[in-house]
Coordinates of C-alpha atoms in Angstrom, one line a residue:
F1 CA 3.0 16.4 8.0
I2 CA 4.8 13.1 7.3
F3 CA 5.2 10.7 10.0
I4 CA 9.0 9.4 10.0
K5 CA 10.0 5.9 11.0
F6 CA 13.7 5.3 12.0
L7 CA 15.4 2.0 11.4
S8 CA 18.6 0.8 12.9
I9 CA 20.1 -2.0 11.1
N10 CA 21.8 -4.9 13.2
S11 CA 25.3 -4.5 12.1
I12 CA 27.0 -6.6 14.6
R13 CA 26.1 -9.8 13.1
I14 CA 27.1 -10.1 9.3
G15 CA 24.2 -12.1 8.3
H16 CA 21.6 -9.9 9.9
F17 CA 23.8 -6.6 8.4
V18 CA 23.9 -8.0 4.9
T19 CA 20.4 -9.5 4.6
D20 CA 18.5 -6.6 6.3
S21 CA 20.3 -3.9 4.5
V22 CA 19.8 -5.5 1.1
H23 CA 16.1 -6.2 2.1
R24 CA 15.5 -2.5 2.8
I25 CA 17.3 -1.4 -0.3
V26 CA 15.1 -3.6 -2.5
L27 CA 12.0 -2.6 -0.8
A28 CA 12.7 1.0 -1.3
K29 CA 13.6 0.5 -5.0
D30 CA 11.0 -1.9 -6.4
F31 CA 8.4 -2.5 -3.6
P32 CA 7.8 0.8 -1.9
R33 CA 5.4 0.8 1.0
D34 CA 3.6 3.6 3.0
G35 CA 5.4 5.8 5.2
Y36 CA 8.9 7.7 5.1
K37 CA 11.8 6.1 6.8
L38 CA 15.5 7.1 7.8
I39 CA 17.6 4.0 7.9
S40 CA 21.0 3.6 9.2
F41 CA 23.4 1.3 10.9
E42 CA 25.7 1.4 13.9
E43 CA 29.5 1.6 13.7
P44 CA 31.8 -0.2 14.2
T45 CA 30.2 -3.2 12.2
A46 CA 30.6 -6.7 11.6
N47 CA 32.4 -5.8 8.3
D48 CA 34.0 -2.5 7.4
Y49 CA 33.9 -3.3 3.5
W50 CA 30.2 -4.0 3.4
A51 CA 29.6 -0.7 5.3
T52 CA 31.5 1.1 2.5
F53 CA 29.7 -0.8 0.0
L54 CA 26.2 0.3 1.4
K55 CA 27.3 4.0 1.6
R56 CA 28.2 3.9 -1.9
R57 CA 25.4 1.9 -3.2
G58 CA 22.6 2.3 -0.8
N59 CA 23.2 6.1 0.0
T60 CA 19.8 7.1 -1.4
I61 CA 18.0 4.9 1.0
I62 CA 20.4 4.3 3.8
K63 CA 21.3 7.7 5.4
Q64 CA 24.0 7.6 7.9
W65 CA 23.5 10.7 9.3
S66 CA 20.0 9.9 10.5
K67 CA 21.6 7.7 13.2
H68 CA 22.3 10.7 15.1
L69 CA 18.4 11.9 14.8
S70 CA 17.4 8.3 15.9
Y71 CA 19.8 8.3 19.1
W72 CA 17.7 11.8 20.3
N73 CA 14.5 10.6 18.9
I74 CA 14.3 7.5 21.5
K75 CA 15.1 10.0 24.4
I76 CA 12.0 12.4 24.0
P77 CA 8.6 11.6 24.9
G78 CA 6.8 10.0 22.2
G79 CA 9.8 8.9 20.5
K80 CA 9.4 5.0 20.5
D81 CA 6.6 5.5 18.4
H82 CA 8.8 6.5 15.6
M83 CA 10.9 3.4 15.8
Q84 CA 10.7 0.4 13.7
A85 CA 12.5 -3.2 13.5
S86 CA 15.0 -3.4 11.1
S87 CA 14.6 -6.9 10.1
L88 CA 11.6 -8.3 8.1
N89 CA 10.3 -11.7 9.6
N90 CA 13.8 -12.3 11.4
S91 CA 15.7 -11.2 8.1
R92 CA 14.1 -14.0 6.3
D93 CA 12.7 -13.2 2.6
T94 CA 9.6 -14.9 3.0
E95 CA 8.1 -12.9 0.1
G96 CA 10.6 -13.4 -2.4
F97 CA 11.6 -10.0 -2.7
L98 CA 15.4 -10.6 -3.7
E99 CA 14.2 -12.7 -6.6
K100 CA 11.6 -10.6 -7.9
S101 CA 13.6 -7.4 -7.8
S102 CA 15.5 -5.9 -10.4
L103 CA 18.3 -4.9 -8.0
D104 CA 21.8 -5.3 -9.5
L105 CA 24.5 -5.5 -6.8
D106 CA 28.0 -5.4 -8.2
F107 CA 31.3 -4.3 -7.6
Q108 CA 33.7 -1.7 -9.0
E109 CA 36.1 -2.9 -11.8
N110 CA 39.1 -2.4 -9.6
E111 CA 37.5 -4.4 -6.9
N112 CA 36.8 -7.2 -9.0
E113 CA 40.7 -7.3 -10.3
E114 CA 41.6 -7.2 -6.7
G115 CA 39.7 -10.5 -5.9
K116 CA 40.7 -12.1 -9.1
S117 CA 44.3 -11.0 -8.2
W118 CA 44.1 -12.7 -4.8
L119 CA 42.9 -15.9 -6.4
N120 CA 45.3 -15.7 -9.0
S121 CA 48.0 -15.7 -6.1
K122 CA 46.8 -19.0 -4.7
G123 CA 47.3 -20.8 -8.1
W124 CA 43.5 -20.3 -9.4
H125 CA 43.2 -19.1 -13.2
E126 CA 40.4 -17.3 -14.8
G127 CA 37.3 -19.3 -15.6
E128 CA 38.1 -21.8 -13.0
K129 CA 35.1 -22.4 -10.5
F130 CA 35.5 -22.2 -6.8
V131 CA 33.3 -23.1 -3.8
C132 CA 33.1 -21.3 -0.4
L133 CA 32.7 -23.5 2.5
I134 CA 31.7 -22.3 6.1
V135 CA 31.2 -24.7 8.8
R136 CA 29.9 -23.2 12.1
D137 CA 31.8 -23.5 15.3
S138 CA 31.6 -21.4 18.5
A139 CA 35.0 -19.7 18.1
Y140 CA 33.5 -16.2 16.6
L141 CA 30.5 -15.6 19.2
E142 CA 33.1 -16.5 21.9
T143 CA 36.1 -14.3 21.0
H144 CA 33.9 -11.3 19.8
E145 CA 34.6 -8.1 21.7
E146 CA 31.0 -7.4 22.3
L147 CA 29.0 -10.6 21.8
G148 CA 31.5 -12.7 23.8
V149 CA 30.0 -11.5 26.9
F150 CA 26.6 -13.4 26.3
N151 CA 26.6 -17.4 26.8
W152 CA 25.8 -18.6 23.1
S153 CA 26.2 -22.3 24.2
Y154 CA 22.6 -23.0 23.3
H155 CA 23.6 -22.8 19.8
D156 CA 26.3 -25.4 20.2
Y157 CA 24.1 -28.1 18.6
R158 CA 24.5 -26.3 15.2
D159 CA 28.2 -26.9 15.3
S160 CA 29.9 -29.2 13.0
S161 CA 33.5 -30.7 12.4
V162 CA 35.1 -29.4 9.5
E163 CA 37.3 -32.6 9.2
D164 CA 33.8 -34.6 8.0
Y165 CA 33.7 -32.3 4.8
L166 CA 37.2 -33.3 3.6
P167 CA 36.0 -36.3 1.3
A168 CA 33.3 -34.1 -0.5
L169 CA 35.9 -31.3 -0.7
D170 CA 38.6 -33.6 -2.6
W171 CA 35.7 -34.8 -4.9
L172 CA 35.2 -31.3 -5.8
T173 CA 38.6 -30.5 -6.5
D174 CA 38.8 -33.6 -8.8
Q175 CA 36.1 -31.9 -10.7
G176 CA 38.6 -29.0 -11.1
V177 CA 37.0 -27.0 -8.6
W178 CA 38.7 -24.7 -5.9
V179 CA 37.6 -24.8 -2.4
I180 CA 37.9 -21.8 0.0
R181 CA 37.2 -22.5 3.6
M182 CA 35.9 -19.3 5.0
G183 CA 35.4 -17.8 8.4
K184 CA 36.7 -14.8 10.2
V185 CA 37.6 -16.7 13.6
M186 CA 37.6 -20.6 13.4
K187 CA 38.7 -23.1 15.9
N188 CA 40.6 -25.8 13.8
Q189 CA 42.5 -25.5 10.8
I190 CA 41.8 -28.0 7.8
K191 CA 44.3 -30.9 7.9
S192 CA 44.9 -31.5 4.1
E193 CA 47.6 -31.4 1.7
N194 CA 45.2 -30.7 -1.3
K195 CA 46.7 -27.6 -3.0
R196 CA 43.1 -26.6 -4.5
I197 CA 41.8 -26.4 -0.9
I198 CA 42.5 -23.1 0.7
D199 CA 42.0 -22.6 4.3
Y200 CA 41.3 -19.0 4.1
A201 CA 40.2 -18.5 7.6
F202 CA 43.7 -18.8 9.2
L203 CA 45.6 -16.7 6.3
E204 CA 47.1 -13.5 7.1
D205 CA 46.1 -11.8 3.9
K206 CA 42.2 -12.2 4.7
S207 CA 40.4 -9.1 4.6
D208 CA 36.6 -7.7 5.0
F209 CA 36.7 -6.9 1.3
L210 CA 37.5 -10.8 0.3
D211 CA 35.1 -11.9 3.1
I212 CA 32.3 -10.2 0.8
W213 CA 33.8 -10.7 -2.7
L214 CA 34.5 -14.3 -2.5
F215 CA 31.3 -15.2 -1.0
A216 CA 29.5 -13.0 -3.6
N217 CA 31.3 -14.6 -6.7
C218 CA 31.6 -18.2 -5.8
D219 CA 29.7 -20.9 -8.0
L220 CA 28.5 -22.4 -5.0
C221 CA 28.4 -21.8 -1.0
I222 CA 28.5 -24.8 1.1
S223 CA 27.3 -23.7 4.8
T224 CA 26.0 -25.4 7.9
G225 CA 23.6 -22.5 8.3
T226 CA 25.6 -19.5 9.9
G227 CA 25.8 -15.7 9.2
P228 CA 28.3 -15.5 6.3
D229 CA 26.2 -17.5 3.8
A230 CA 23.8 -14.5 3.9
I231 CA 26.3 -12.9 1.4
S232 CA 26.1 -15.7 -1.3
D233 CA 22.3 -15.5 -1.0
V234 CA 21.9 -11.9 -1.5
F235 CA 24.1 -12.0 -4.5
R236 CA 21.9 -14.8 -5.8
R237 CA 24.6 -17.7 -5.8
P238 CA 23.5 -21.2 -5.3
C239 CA 23.8 -22.8 -1.8
L240 CA 24.1 -26.1 -0.2
F241 CA 23.1 -26.3 3.7
L242 CA 24.5 -29.3 5.4
N243 CA 23.9 -30.3 9.0
I244 CA 21.3 -27.3 9.3
L245 CA 18.9 -27.2 12.3
P246 CA 16.6 -26.2 13.2
L247 CA 14.6 -27.5 9.9
T248 CA 12.0 -25.2 10.3
H249 CA 14.4 -22.4 9.5
I250 CA 15.7 -23.8 6.2
I251 CA 16.2 -21.2 3.3
S252 CA 13.1 -21.6 1.0
W253 CA 13.4 -18.3 -1.1
S254 CA 16.5 -19.1 -3.1
N255 CA 18.2 -21.6 -5.2
A256 CA 19.2 -23.8 -2.1
M257 CA 19.3 -27.2 -1.2
S258 CA 19.1 -28.4 2.7
V259 CA 20.1 -31.4 4.4
P260 CA 19.5 -31.4 8.1
K261 CA 21.5 -33.4 11.0
K262 CA 20.1 -36.6 11.9
L263 CA 17.6 -36.8 15.0
L264 CA 16.9 -39.9 16.8
W265 CA 14.8 -40.8 19.8
R266 CA 17.1 -41.8 22.6
E267 CA 14.7 -44.7 24.0
S268 CA 13.9 -46.4 21.0
G269 CA 17.1 -45.4 18.6
K270 CA 14.5 -44.5 15.9
E271 CA 14.9 -41.7 13.7
L272 CA 12.0 -38.7 14.0
S273 CA 9.4 -38.3 11.3
L274 CA 9.4 -35.1 9.2
K275 CA 6.5 -33.9 11.4
E276 CA 8.5 -35.0 14.6
Y277 CA 11.5 -32.9 13.2
I278 CA 9.4 -29.7 12.9
E279 CA 8.1 -30.2 16.2
N280 CA 11.0 -30.7 18.1
T281 CA 13.6 -28.7 16.7
F282 CA 12.5 -25.3 17.0
F283 CA 15.5 -24.4 19.1
M284 CA 17.1 -27.5 20.8
T285 CA 19.3 -27.6 24.0
P286 CA 21.4 -30.0 25.8
K287 CA 18.3 -30.2 28.2
D288 CA 16.5 -32.0 25.1
K289 CA 17.5 -35.4 26.6
K290 CA 14.9 -37.4 24.6
I291 CA 16.6 -36.9 21.5
E292 CA 20.0 -37.6 20.2
I293 CA 21.6 -35.1 17.7
K294 CA 23.9 -36.7 15.2
D295 CA 26.1 -35.1 12.5
L296 CA 25.8 -36.3 8.9
S297 CA 28.3 -38.8 8.1
R298 CA 31.4 -38.3 5.7
D299 CA 29.6 -40.3 3.0
E300 CA 26.3 -38.5 3.6
I301 CA 27.9 -35.1 3.2
L302 CA 29.9 -36.3 0.0
T303 CA 26.5 -37.8 -1.4
S304 CA 24.7 -34.5 -0.7
V305 CA 27.6 -32.4 -2.3
K306 CA 27.7 -34.7 -5.6
E307 CA 23.8 -34.2 -5.8
C308 CA 23.9 -30.5 -5.4
W309 CA 27.0 -29.9 -7.7
R310 CA 25.3 -32.0 -10.4
F311 CA 22.0 -30.1 -10.0
I312 CA 23.5 -26.7 -10.4
T313 CA 25.8 -27.8 -13.2
N314 CA 22.6 -29.1 -15.1
S315 CA 24.0 -32.6 -15.2
I316 CA 20.9 -34.0 -13.1
E317 CA 17.2 -33.4 -13.4
F318 CA 14.1 -34.1 -11.2
E319 CA 12.2 -37.0 -12.1
Q320 CA 8.2 -36.9 -11.6
E321 CA 8.8 -38.9 -8.4
D322 CA 11.3 -36.6 -7.3
R323 CA 9.2 -33.5 -7.9
D324 CA 6.2 -35.3 -5.8
I325 CA 8.7 -35.8 -3.0
Q326 CA 9.8 -32.2 -3.1
N327 CA 6.2 -31.0 -3.2
K328 CA 5.1 -33.5 -0.3
F329 CA 8.0 -32.1 1.8
W330 CA 7.2 -28.4 1.4
E331 CA 3.4 -29.2 2.0
I332 CA 4.0 -30.6 5.3
L333 CA 6.4 -27.9 6.1
K334 CA 4.2 -25.0 5.3
S335 CA 1.1 -26.9 7.3
E336 CA 3.0 -27.3 10.6
P337 CA 2.2 -24.6 13.1
K338 CA 6.0 -24.0 14.0
S339 CA 7.1 -23.6 10.5
Q340 CA 4.2 -22.2 8.4
D341 CA 5.1 -18.5 8.8
F342 CA 8.7 -19.0 7.5
H343 CA 7.7 -20.3 3.9
D344 CA 5.2 -18.0 2.4
W345 CA 7.1 -17.9 -1.0
I346 CA 9.0 -21.2 -2.3
H347 CA 11.5 -20.6 -4.7
P348 CA 11.3 -23.0 -7.7
K349 CA 14.8 -24.4 -6.9
A350 CA 14.5 -24.6 -3.4
R351 CA 14.8 -28.1 -2.3
V352 CA 15.6 -30.8 0.3
G353 CA 18.1 -33.4 -0.3
L354 CA 16.7 -36.2 -2.5
S355 CA 19.3 -38.6 -1.4
W356 CA 18.7 -37.7 2.4
I357 CA 15.0 -37.9 2.1
K358 CA 15.0 -41.3 -0.1
S359 CA 17.1 -42.9 2.9
K360 CA 14.4 -42.6 5.3
D361 CA 11.6 -45.0 6.5
K362 CA 8.8 -45.2 4.1
N363 CA 6.5 -43.3 6.8
F364 CA 8.8 -40.4 7.0
L365 CA 6.6 -38.1 5.1
L366 CA 3.0 -39.4 6.4

């Protein structure tokens, strides 16, 4: 007899859909564990193309026909014993499976030609670099047919204004880089005449395919920490997370740089120390009256983008002092009870913004 477990991957939110499905493919391929699992996902999904991609690439692991067995299994006595959570550690790759895996996620030749053809139509030429930008606002969750019935306002502290990123975007285009502002549903368009900045979120020719292909092929993903950046992550693209909160949840298993929002004690106006960041930002709400949350300024965003771009293009290297700062940061993050379970494995290029941490009070890391 074989004890079978059913897994139903969360397919409503793109971040979970992409991350959890790839994790399951990686585990089955390179890190098999005990037990037999039948994995499927519910349809319709957050992205029709990704569903097609999985059926093509993961069909030996993800078996869509099993969702019917799973449906009836839960209705019979003892069925719950055969159900397993789809995500690993809340969709976090805490053991570095992706980096250690031999899995090669790729597109068909005609799909790559389609993606490049779309870029060509916007003025891009073969060999030019492009960056994907995703700045979180509440529009998607508020307008989604299924998700919109919930009150997601407790996440609003994670929102940012896309206008604050414009100086950084202009700097990138001055380096010959194209910038594509991503998003399925966004509140505000980018107010810029810069021809190298493409506000894809408001284009009529956007598609589920391009949503995936662009994030999967960009030279850098700049995000505020929201679902679609998971696409760049699983395709092993460098990421820069700006205005990200909570700090406990930053990405530590990838080539990723993180810079959080500023937190200040309202009574004194003093910025929180690193330990106070960790203790007070697991999930913040408007009820947290003692702490003021401030977005990074335009100059701080620009400085962080410059630092990250120079790092991934190998025009900047860490000095010993810089490495010591990074090591101290991870040491504290891994030692605090509220964050230690999220960072079992640290990618060699995972880092916090040096310009951000060096701007702090000398006691910030104590």
